[in-house]
Amino acid sequence: MTAAERQGARRGVRRGEWTGRWVAERAGVALTGSERLPDLVGLALRSGNPKRAHLLVSSVLGKHVPQRPAVVHGAGLELGRRVSELLGDEAGRAVVLGYAETATGLGHSVADGLDAPYLHSTRRPVPGIPPLGGFEEEHSHATEHLLLPADPELLAGGGPLVLVDDELSTGRTVLNTIRALHGRHPRDRYVVVALVDLRPAEDRHRLAAAAAELGARLDVVATASGGVDLPEDIVARAERLIAAVPPAAPPPAVDPAPLVRVELDWPAGLPDGGRHGFTARDRERLDAALPALARQLASAVAGTSVPVGTSVPVGAEAPSGSWAPVGAEAPPGSEAPSGPEASSGAPQRVLVLGFEELMYAPLRLAESLAQRLGGDRVRYSTTTRSPVLAVDDPGYAIRTRLAFPAHDDPQDGGSRERYVYNVAPGADGARRFDAVVLVVDDVADTPALHQGEYALLRQLRQVTDRVVLAVLPSHRPALPDPSPAPLPTPLYGPAFSSYRPEEVAWLLKDLSGVRLEAPTEEREEAVQNGGAHYAESLPVEYRPSPEYQELFHQALRGSARRIALAVGTVAETLLRERGPGLVLASLARAGTPVGILVRRWLAFAHRLDVPHYAVSIVRGRGVDRVALRYLAAHHRAADVVFVDGWTGKGAITRELADALAGTGFDPDLAVLADPGRCVRTYGTRDDFLIPSACLNSTVSGLVSRTVLRAGLIGPDDFHGAKHYAELAGGDVSEAFLSTVAACFDEVRAEAVEGAGRLAADPDRAPDWAGWAAVERISAEYGIDDVNLVKPGVGETTRVLLRRVPWRVLARRGAGADLDHVRLLAAQRGVPVEEVDGLPYSCVGLIHPRYSRGATGASGLAVRGRES
């Protein structure tokens, strides 16, 4: 910080020094702008997150820093009231959306101040609740968000949508959200709310421009605004600082504190938060119940209740923070105790500790407990997924940490380690709290919470004098259970597709008689402007030129053996791990030729006749739910294996996992090539050309890509597609299959060996390196939406065939695998840049700000890079 900033920090901090000093001095990070910023945030260094080295640690959020609950709730209430004033008469139609995990409580508090219904995103799939949609938080340690409202119409009202996050650093998460939701439910007004708005000018302009493109008004409301100045080598500096900090000494072994389990009289059917929605009626019920719930907690904290259960193990490391963290003064009336638990013998320093996304209910319980106990005795914070370096220095925001195993059986593929900060003693050994009330939901009340050396409860009992466990019922919405409509009938060739009827059953609706094609440029403009989803129309299917067809045949002759080996490796792996009763479900349409090849291998090598279905998956909409019903009605869900051709950055892999959560189907996708390193069943992780990517329907049984469009696809229909029988003269679907299958005998022994190596490979698990590479490319080329970056030779080919390409990045020295890419790029006037260090053979960039004005009179893509 500059001298002026230090002076401002001293003015703003009521007690102690600014908790960003340590990072500011050593890493060269500086806050600029509002003098309120040091009141609101300190600084720390992230560990294990290569996307961002520093962390803004809020002192009023109740996440990393224990704070007075009235201060935490009050910060959100005040923002909500400001939004209400801004919206005026429109406030009554507003809906609030908060972001997991950090802003779930803040968003709920904003909704309280606005008196509006509330929903927060989640990273926890819930059985029986299909995702309404999702979006990415690109800089986060855990990027993917799901929306799981019990009422799918919650976000469909058309009134203002208020999006709440704890901080705005770039605005990309908000932009991704608005684009994802606007295509489904367009609206005229958005309000973005944050405690601190630290976006640079270019990011502010980008968000405003995006709203203008959508024809919507967008306002930003923040408690304080400013910026963060970072040195260019901040990542390297942070790495050096982290390496130089010695590991914290483990706390001395002590007798574990008593553990009391309190059975709260939580009202039946009352949501524990906003994961599935929270209404005004829910708010009234909670407000009415809180005094009685606080009495129960106060009794347990004071030791006047009878302990339930006995000692249970715990485990993790811990951080420490001062008893009086930065924040506002104690709320009026908090000095007057209101119950017998306020006696001098009761604990004087009590922490109510929430659990990851479960922030709001523990916050309101803490606030009511503080009023019950009186005095300045209660603080509130929550556990978190965010790994942060702890430094026991008063000028650093994270003094101590406890690390413990996740105890809610996470299904999102992220790290299984969790953290609680500023709760354990520091180097002086002084305890921060006399009692800790841990509030979790019943999903998280598992043996992993209690048992094991580093279990959370065991560790908490080492750092305080009394632990109270309160378990809330995780809200399970009562969903309608209508009698299912009769299932539709699959489609078969040759009436639908050029494949033989025994090769594949298409779980699709025939839309061959419907005109769905639109020029590529027109489709791209509609999709990027939020007016349409890419699955609502089809690109025009052209008969390939003789030159391009010859390129396809050359590529096929050169790669048939390599493809056959990948097919065999995948088939043998599936047989080893899933058994002979497996059922293939290929992702239409690119996965369908692969599914047929795997089926042919199993028939060739093992004389197995396995069922094969083609099902639709749509990014942002999930897997066809009717197709899943059909599969579940005819087969064991555990026997179904989903198959595709290749991975790019892994968006479809994630879409599949989200859609299958809680269904009983295994989300482990099997592919021939996994250059994105995002699946565990693959033939190779090399990025090479699978020639079926070179063509559209003429290599995929003359079937279009799938369609999901209101008015054409009803709730009891399969997703749709078209059969282009008129293109039969150029059909090479069988030629592709038979050429690859002719190599099966030659590679059989090698494929069996490959499956054995894969089974024993310690590096088989996904590491999502492809996704990280896409984020780097997105940042370098100024592309806001990672969905416009298509990595790998297969995805690049699709960009050139179906989208409005902006440019192609080719790895320097890539050979014949890219001949067809160069040909297509030349035909469309798209520049090809040779670059070093590319983890893929090539990457296709879709035009990031496409409108028809972005092309010349010839319709060719713009060559110049936009600012």
Coordinates of N, CA and C in Angstrom, one line a residue, residues 344-424:
S344 N -22.4 -15.5 34.6 CA -21.0 -15.4 34.5 C -20.3 -16.7 34.2
G345 N -20.9 -17.8 34.6 CA -20.3 -19.1 34.5 C -20.4 -19.7 33.0
A346 N -21.2 -19.1 32.2 CA -21.4 -19.6 30.8 C -20.2 -19.1 30.0
P347 N -19.9 -19.8 28.9 CA -18.8 -19.4 28.0 C -19.0 -17.9 27.5
Q348 N -17.9 -17.2 27.5 CA -17.9 -15.8 27.2 C -17.6 -15.5 25.8
R349 N -17.0 -16.5 25.1 CA -16.6 -16.3 23.7 C -17.1 -17.5 22.9
V350 N -18.1 -17.3 22.1 CA -18.8 -18.4 21.4 C -18.7 -18.2 19.9
L351 N -18.4 -19.2 19.2 CA -18.4 -19.2 17.7 C -19.5 -20.1 17.2
V352 N -20.3 -19.6 16.4 CA -21.2 -20.4 15.6 C -20.6 -20.6 14.2
L353 N -20.3 -21.9 13.9 CA -19.6 -22.2 12.7 C -20.5 -22.9 11.7
G354 N -20.7 -22.2 10.6 CA -21.5 -22.8 9.5 C -20.7 -23.8 8.7
F355 N -21.3 -24.2 7.6 CA -20.7 -25.3 6.8 C -20.9 -25.0 5.3
E356 N -19.7 -24.6 4.7 CA -19.7 -24.3 3.2 C -20.8 -23.5 2.7
E357 N -21.7 -24.1 1.9 CA -22.9 -23.3 1.4 C -23.9 -23.0 2.4
L358 N -23.9 -23.8 3.5 CA -24.9 -23.6 4.6 C -24.5 -22.4 5.5
M359 N -24.7 -21.2 5.0 CA -24.3 -20.0 5.7 C -25.4 -19.3 6.4
Y360 N -26.6 -19.2 5.7 CA -27.7 -18.3 6.2 C -28.3 -18.8 7.5
A361 N -28.7 -20.1 7.5 CA -29.3 -20.6 8.8 C -28.4 -20.5 10.0
P362 N -27.1 -20.9 9.9 CA -26.2 -20.7 11.0 C -26.0 -19.2 11.4
L363 N -26.1 -18.3 10.3 CA -25.9 -16.9 10.6 C -27.1 -16.4 11.5
R364 N -28.3 -16.8 11.0 CA -29.5 -16.3 11.8 C -29.6 -16.9 13.2
L365 N -29.1 -18.2 13.3 CA -29.0 -18.8 14.6 C -28.0 -18.1 15.5
A366 N -26.9 -17.7 14.9 CA -25.9 -17.0 15.7 C -26.4 -15.6 16.1
E367 N -27.1 -14.9 15.2 CA -27.6 -13.6 15.6 C -28.6 -13.7 16.7
S368 N -29.5 -14.7 16.7 CA -30.5 -14.9 17.8 C -29.8 -15.3 19.0
L369 N -28.7 -16.2 18.9 CA -28.0 -16.6 20.1 C -27.3 -15.4 20.8
A370 N -26.8 -14.5 19.9 CA -26.1 -13.3 20.5 C -27.1 -12.5 21.3
Q371 N -28.3 -12.3 20.8 CA -29.3 -11.6 21.5 C -29.7 -12.3 22.8
R372 N -29.7 -13.6 22.7 CA -30.1 -14.4 23.9 C -29.1 -14.3 25.0
L373 N -27.8 -14.4 24.6 CA -26.7 -14.4 25.6 C -26.4 -13.0 26.1
G374 N -26.6 -12.0 25.2 CA -26.2 -10.7 25.6 C -24.7 -10.5 25.6
G375 N -24.3 -9.2 25.7 CA -22.9 -8.9 25.6 C -22.3 -9.1 24.2
D376 N -21.0 -8.9 24.1 CA -20.3 -9.0 22.8 C -19.7 -10.4 22.8
R377 N -20.5 -11.5 22.8 CA -20.0 -12.8 23.1 C -20.0 -13.8 21.9
V378 N -20.7 -13.5 20.9 CA -20.9 -14.4 19.8 C -20.2 -13.9 18.5
R379 N -19.6 -14.9 17.9 CA -19.0 -14.6 16.5 C -19.5 -15.7 15.6
Y380 N -19.4 -15.4 14.3 CA -19.9 -16.3 13.3 C -18.9 -16.4 12.1
S381 N -18.7 -17.7 11.6 CA -18.0 -17.9 10.4 C -18.4 -19.3 9.9
T382 N -17.8 -19.7 8.8 CA -18.1 -21.0 8.2 C -16.9 -21.7 7.7
T383 N -17.0 -23.0 7.5 CA -16.0 -23.7 6.8 C -16.0 -23.4 5.3
T384 N -14.9 -23.8 4.6 CA -14.8 -23.4 3.2 C -14.0 -24.4 2.4
R385 N -14.2 -24.4 1.1 CA -13.3 -25.2 0.2 C -12.0 -24.5 -0.1
S386 N -11.9 -23.2 0.1 CA -10.8 -22.4 -0.4 C -9.5 -22.7 0.3
P387 N -8.4 -23.2 -0.3 CA -7.2 -23.4 0.4 C -6.4 -22.1 0.4
V388 N -6.0 -21.7 1.6 CA -5.4 -20.4 1.8 C -4.2 -20.6 2.8
L389 N -3.1 -19.9 2.5 CA -1.9 -19.9 3.4 C -2.3 -19.2 4.7
A390 N -1.9 -19.8 5.8 CA -2.0 -19.2 7.1 C -0.7 -18.6 7.6
V391 N -0.7 -17.4 8.1 CA 0.5 -16.7 8.6 C 0.0 -16.1 9.9
D392 N 0.6 -16.4 11.0 CA 0.2 -15.9 12.3 C 0.9 -14.6 12.5
D393 N 0.3 -13.6 11.9 CA 0.8 -12.2 11.9 C -0.4 -11.3 12.0
P394 N -0.5 -10.3 12.9 CA -1.7 -9.4 12.9 C -1.9 -8.6 11.7
G395 N -0.9 -8.5 10.8 CA -1.2 -7.8 9.5 C -1.6 -8.8 8.4
Y396 N -2.0 -10.0 8.7 CA -2.4 -11.0 7.7 C -3.8 -11.5 8.1
A397 N -4.6 -11.7 7.1 CA -6.0 -11.9 7.3 C -6.3 -13.4 7.8
I398 N -5.5 -14.3 7.4 CA -5.7 -15.7 7.8 C -4.6 -16.1 8.8
R399 N -4.9 -16.1 10.1 CA -3.9 -16.3 11.1 C -3.6 -17.8 11.3
T400 N -4.6 -18.6 11.3 CA -4.4 -20.1 11.5 C -5.5 -20.8 10.7
R401 N -5.2 -22.1 10.5 CA -6.2 -22.9 9.7 C -6.2 -24.3 10.2
L402 N -7.4 -24.9 10.1 CA -7.6 -26.4 10.3 C -8.0 -26.9 8.9
A403 N -7.3 -28.0 8.5 CA -7.6 -28.7 7.3 C -8.2 -30.0 7.7
F404 N -9.3 -30.4 7.0 CA -10.0 -31.6 7.4 C -10.6 -32.2 6.1
P405 N -10.9 -33.5 6.2 CA -11.5 -34.2 5.0 C -13.0 -33.7 4.8
A406 N -13.4 -33.6 3.6 CA -14.8 -33.3 3.3 C -15.7 -34.4 3.9
H407 N -16.8 -34.0 4.4 CA -17.7 -34.9 5.1 C -19.1 -35.0 4.6
D408 N -19.3 -34.5 3.3 CA -20.6 -34.5 2.8 C -20.6 -35.3 1.4
D409 N -19.6 -36.2 1.2 CA -19.6 -37.0 0.0 C -19.7 -36.2 -1.2
P410 N -18.8 -35.2 -1.5 CA -18.9 -34.3 -2.6 C -18.8 -35.1 -3.9
Q411 N -19.7 -34.7 -4.9 CA -19.8 -35.4 -6.2 C -19.3 -34.6 -7.4
D412 N -18.7 -33.4 -7.1 CA -18.3 -32.5 -8.2 C -16.9 -32.6 -8.7
G413 N -16.2 -33.6 -8.1 CA -14.8 -33.8 -8.7 C -13.7 -32.9 -8.1
G414 N -14.1 -32.0 -7.2 CA -13.1 -31.1 -6.7 C -12.3 -31.8 -5.6
S415 N -11.4 -30.9 -5.0 CA -10.6 -31.5 -3.8 C -11.5 -31.9 -2.7
R416 N -11.0 -32.9 -2.0 CA -11.8 -33.4 -0.9 C -11.3 -32.8 0.5
E417 N -10.5 -31.9 0.4 CA -10.0 -31.2 1.7 C -10.8 -29.9 1.9
R418 N -11.1 -29.7 3.1 CA -11.9 -28.5 3.5 C -11.1 -27.8 4.6
Y419 N -11.6 -26.5 5.0 CA -10.8 -25.7 5.9 C -11.7 -24.9 6.8
V420 N -11.2 -24.5 7.9 CA -11.8 -23.5 8.8 C -10.6 -22.6 9.3
Y421 N -10.9 -21.3 9.2 CA -9.8 -20.4 9.4 C -10.1 -19.5 10.7
N422 N -9.0 -19.1 11.3 CA -9.0 -18.1 12.4 C -9.9 -18.6 13.6
V423 N -9.8 -19.9 13.8 CA -10.5 -20.5 15.0 C -9.5 -21.2 15.9
A424 N -8.5 -21.9 15.4 CA -7.5 -22.5 16.3 C -6.6 -21.5 16.9

